Amino acid sequence: MHKFFEKIDVFNNIQFIEKYHRYTIGGVPTVSVTKVTGSVKAPFNAVTASQYSVKKYNSEHGTNITPEELQAIWGAKNIVAAEKGTAVHKFLECALSNKFEFYPAEHISKVFGDTLVNDVFLPLNVKELYGTMTMRDFFQMEAIQREFGTDADPIKKSYDKIVNHVKEFLSEMRGRMFPIKSEVVIGSPKYLVCGMVDQIFYNIKTGQFEIWDWKTNSEFDIDDDECKYLLSEPLGHIKATKLNEYSLQLACYKKMFQEMTGIQLGQSRICWFSELEPKYRVFPCKPFEAEAEILLTKFGGRTL
């Protein structure tokens, strides 16, 4: 086991700058894995999309909101999802080390309080429309309150449900998956691409190390047959489902990790925790090794 830690020392020259979510290798800027895999996703123009979607939204909800208010709703959902995901990831990281993590009430209160919309990680179109508002006032907009209610904390209820799923997951994994390391920053100077692996487990049954990723999306589509959309070229043969998207992400992690360390990894897995589901779900990643090579070579920092 100690050889594993000697070999992953190869990543010690990588620095992650959390404030800007940027990575460097030996001081050289790199591209993130999420940006690499995002290069084959269809671009989303919120301004244009809201013009087309607002009529359907009003019809389904019995409302009369404007396209700008719909953009505000989408922006609110983005920040709630991001903060929820961060809080759950932190709980998981601590729990895997037998530490207890309290709900980050103070941080959440700050984010959804007097913080300006301009200072929160939100889409540019939302900042252009509502940037000078505080987050408190932003979430008191009638259109947004219709989505999240009037509670000052739009995350806590969802968080509590997900944490129960997390506890069940940890209980059922005990004796099967041994936690090795959380939040592992990896990267490759060959591609100038970096990323952060949520968890490395040792699979006691197979005797292999595995990369796992935590997802807290409200929805998670997996069925290729039900998906109407394809990814962009050069991966136009792959359906644009969440399972495929995240499988590509973990395939990139796996390829870089194996090339850099010489450690052969087992099956990569995605664990989905949703407050809308009765239980967590684990999905084996699809075998996208060849596609990972294409993405890293075509969209990595070496090509810029």
C-alpha atoms as one frame of an Amber mdcrd trajectory, in Angstrom:
protein
   0.000   0.000   0.000   2.850   2.413   0.802   4.043   2.122  -2.830   0.763
   3.729  -3.868   1.558   6.890  -1.905   5.117   6.965  -3.231   3.814   6.852
  -6.781   1.149   9.563  -6.385   3.892  11.891  -5.142   4.304  12.646  -8.847
   1.378  15.067  -8.505   3.029  17.216  -5.826   4.087  19.887  -8.317   0.439
  20.644  -9.140  -1.185  23.619  -7.454  -4.920  24.233  -7.278  -5.976  27.855
  -6.788  -9.388  27.404  -5.228 -10.549  31.027  -5.460 -10.301  30.991  -9.265
 -10.690  27.217  -9.701  -7.463  27.063 -11.700  -4.555  24.630 -11.771  -0.868
  24.915 -12.561   1.823  22.282 -13.087   5.201  23.581 -11.992   3.793  27.085
 -12.285   2.503  26.540 -15.843  -1.265  27.214 -16.279  -3.324  24.229 -17.386
  -6.835  23.417 -18.588  -9.290  21.715 -16.223 -10.817  18.325 -16.979 -14.301
  19.854 -16.720 -13.384  22.355 -19.421 -11.967  19.591 -21.617 -15.112  17.457
 -21.368 -17.311  20.550 -21.647 -15.797  21.235 -25.065 -18.100  18.621 -26.613
 -21.269  19.844 -24.920 -23.645  22.064 -26.851 -23.208  25.690 -25.725 -26.092
  27.078 -23.686 -27.185  30.655 -24.326 -29.420  31.573 -21.387 -30.610  34.823
 -22.956 -31.799  33.137 -26.142 -33.101  30.041 -24.364 -35.178  32.093 -21.926
 -36.972  33.812 -24.811 -38.156  30.426 -26.065 -38.688  28.743 -22.692 -40.609
  31.403 -20.782 -43.909  30.698 -22.558 -43.737  27.015 -21.644 -42.724  27.851
 -18.069 -45.657  30.241 -17.634 -48.062  27.696 -19.088 -46.871  24.919 -16.760
 -46.740  27.083 -13.617 -49.678  29.415 -14.205 -47.393  32.444 -13.994 -46.589
  35.474 -16.092 -42.868  35.957 -15.525 -40.503  37.640 -17.972 -37.535  36.023
 -19.753 -35.263  37.990 -17.401 -37.012  36.508 -14.365 -36.614  33.040 -15.842
 -32.895  33.710 -16.180 -32.877  34.696 -12.498 -34.548  31.380 -11.600 -31.944
  29.438 -13.572 -29.163  31.415 -11.898 -30.649  30.752  -8.461 -30.814  27.043
  -9.210 -27.159  27.112 -10.265 -25.916  28.670  -7.038 -28.122  26.468  -4.839
 -26.861  23.367  -6.638 -23.240  24.510  -6.341 -23.452  25.298  -2.614 -25.383
  22.098  -1.911 -22.762  20.064  -3.765 -19.891  21.733  -1.925 -21.492  21.088
   1.466 -22.212  17.428   0.683 -18.691  16.877  -0.677 -17.244  18.296   2.533
 -19.455  16.063   4.671 -18.349  13.009   2.663 -14.670  13.936   2.844 -14.853
  14.275   6.630 -17.019  11.185   7.147 -14.570   9.015   5.217 -11.910  10.120
   7.718 -14.221   9.400  10.672 -14.747  13.102  11.319 -18.084  14.782  11.866
 -18.872  17.829   9.760 -21.556  20.281  10.833 -23.822  21.912   8.289 -22.040
  25.121   7.134 -24.835  27.401   8.385 -22.584  30.435   8.828 -21.196  30.168
   5.306 -24.635  29.610   3.769 -26.029  32.569   5.707 -23.223  34.736   4.346
 -23.685  33.593   0.755 -27.444  34.137   0.803 -27.270  37.315   2.853 -25.594
  40.622   2.074 -23.273  39.202  -0.580 -23.759  40.959  -3.911 -24.895  38.909
  -6.886 -21.776  40.230  -8.650 -19.574  38.482  -6.066 -21.177  35.047  -6.412
 -20.274  32.409  -8.991 -23.243  33.021 -11.283 -23.649  33.276 -15.076 -22.682
  36.612 -16.611 -26.172  37.271 -17.928 -27.570  37.050 -14.370 -24.900  39.434
 -13.086 -25.667  41.895 -15.858 -29.335  41.897 -14.868 -29.134  41.674 -11.067
 -25.475  42.215 -10.146 -25.987  45.144  -7.759 -28.643  43.321  -5.705 -27.748
  41.422  -2.554 -28.318  37.691  -2.615 -30.942  38.167   0.099 -32.952  40.503
  -2.132 -32.303  38.300  -5.152 -33.859  35.280  -3.418 -36.779  37.401  -2.242
 -37.846  37.987  -5.828 -41.337  36.594  -6.254 -40.337  34.344  -9.153 -37.493
  32.764  -7.163 -39.528  32.399  -3.967 -42.061  30.455  -5.984 -39.299  27.929
  -6.683 -37.551  27.809  -3.300 -40.093  29.140  -0.809 -39.543  31.961   1.644
 -36.991  30.178   3.842 -33.787  32.205   4.206 -31.800  28.986   3.654 -32.794
  27.284   0.377 -30.392  24.355   0.896 -30.791  22.898   4.399 -33.781  20.604
   3.764 -32.201  19.067   0.682 -28.869  18.750   2.476 -30.413  16.866   5.401
 -32.062  14.335   3.084 -28.846  13.798   1.118 -26.752  13.364   4.268 -29.057
  10.521   5.294 -28.302   8.866   1.941 -24.585   9.469   2.518 -24.704   7.783
   5.924 -26.453   4.785   4.383 -23.839   4.620   1.622 -20.956   4.721   4.108
 -22.539   1.991   6.197 -23.064  -0.284   3.195 -19.568   0.322   1.783 -17.869
  -0.637   5.055 -15.863  -3.825   4.575 -16.142  -3.537   0.796 -14.414  -0.281
  -0.166 -11.492   1.049   1.879 -11.064   4.854   1.605  -7.532   5.768   0.528
  -7.552   9.500  -0.235 -10.122  12.261  -0.811  -9.910  15.384  -2.973  -6.869
  14.204  -4.954  -5.461  16.846  -7.302  -3.993  15.170 -10.392  -2.777  16.283
 -13.788  -0.549  15.602 -16.757   2.203  17.780 -18.267   1.753  15.729 -21.458
  -1.683  17.283 -22.002  -1.461  20.250 -19.602  -4.742  19.169 -18.045  -5.568
  18.926 -14.325  -8.529  18.016 -12.169  -9.628  16.892  -8.734 -10.670  13.309
  -8.018 -13.346  13.148  -5.321 -12.279   9.810  -3.844  -9.873   6.929  -4.359
 -11.061   3.659  -2.845  -9.360   0.283  -2.526 -11.811  -2.418  -3.582 -11.245
  -5.199  -1.064 -12.875  -7.862  -3.285 -11.008  -7.102  -6.530  -7.768  -5.873
  -4.955  -7.810  -2.769  -7.182  -7.813   0.964  -6.592 -10.828   2.818  -7.978
 -11.724   6.415  -8.763 -15.135   7.494  -7.461 -16.992  10.738  -8.067 -19.823
  12.282  -6.035 -22.752  13.899  -7.847 -25.646  15.759  -6.221 -27.694  16.717
  -9.281 -31.436  16.733  -8.756 -31.721  14.714 -11.979 -29.375  12.169 -13.553
 -30.245  10.697 -16.959 -28.584   7.412 -17.929 -30.597   5.970 -20.831 -29.114
   6.540 -24.296 -32.355   5.445 -25.963 -34.346   8.210 -24.261 -31.825  10.965
 -25.043 -32.440  12.996 -28.204 -29.133  14.840 -28.262 -25.579  13.938 -29.200
 -22.319  15.417 -28.023 -20.380  17.594 -30.447 -17.600  16.293 -32.694 -15.260
  14.551 -32.356 -17.571  12.627 -30.007 -20.736  12.992 -32.055 -21.426   9.273
 -31.696 -22.131   9.597 -27.946 -25.500  10.573 -26.493 -25.476  13.659 -24.239
 -26.612  11.949 -21.015 -25.248  12.774 -17.577 -23.861   9.248 -17.256 -21.923
   9.614 -20.511 -20.753  13.115 -19.634 -19.425  12.071 -16.226 -17.994   8.805
 -17.575 -15.868  10.874 -19.964 -14.736  13.032 -17.046 -13.615  10.028 -15.005
 -12.045   8.396 -18.064  -9.812  11.471 -18.376  -8.899  11.246 -14.686  -8.152
   7.545 -15.001  -5.997   7.920 -18.095  -3.862  10.699 -16.619  -3.561   8.918
 -13.272  -2.427   5.642 -14.839   0.026   7.305 -17.213   1.585   9.422 -14.471
   1.800   6.810 -11.703   1.961   3.473 -13.498  -0.820   2.244 -11.195  -3.538
   0.339 -13.045  -6.966   1.286 -11.734 -10.117  -0.777 -11.577 -13.676   0.253
 -12.451 -14.441   3.956 -12.035 -17.783   4.726 -10.425 -20.202   7.609  -9.958
 -22.269   7.816  -6.786 -25.387   9.956  -7.136 -27.021  11.499  -4.084 -30.323
  13.285  -4.710 -32.882  14.630  -2.269 -35.561  13.564  -4.769 -34.551   9.893
  -4.671 -35.291   7.335  -1.916 -31.683   6.076  -1.916 -28.248   6.794  -3.330
 -27.316   5.112  -6.612 -23.946   3.895  -7.890 -23.205   3.789 -11.624 -20.176
   2.053 -13.156 -18.591   4.396 -15.680 -18.687   3.538 -19.350 -15.402   2.447
 -20.989 -14.409   5.663 -22.737 -10.619   5.221 -22.725 -10.228   6.009 -26.434
 -12.530   9.013 -26.160 -10.539  10.326 -23.191  -7.373  10.234 -25.299  -9.147
  12.219 -28.033 -10.437  14.849 -25.586  -7.151  15.331 -23.742  -5.175  15.567
 -26.980  -7.570  17.901 -28.801  -8.698  20.202 -25.981  -5.845  20.094 -23.481
  -3.529  22.998 -22.699  -0.902  21.711 -25.138  -3.193  22.642 -28.018  -3.700
  26.262 -26.919
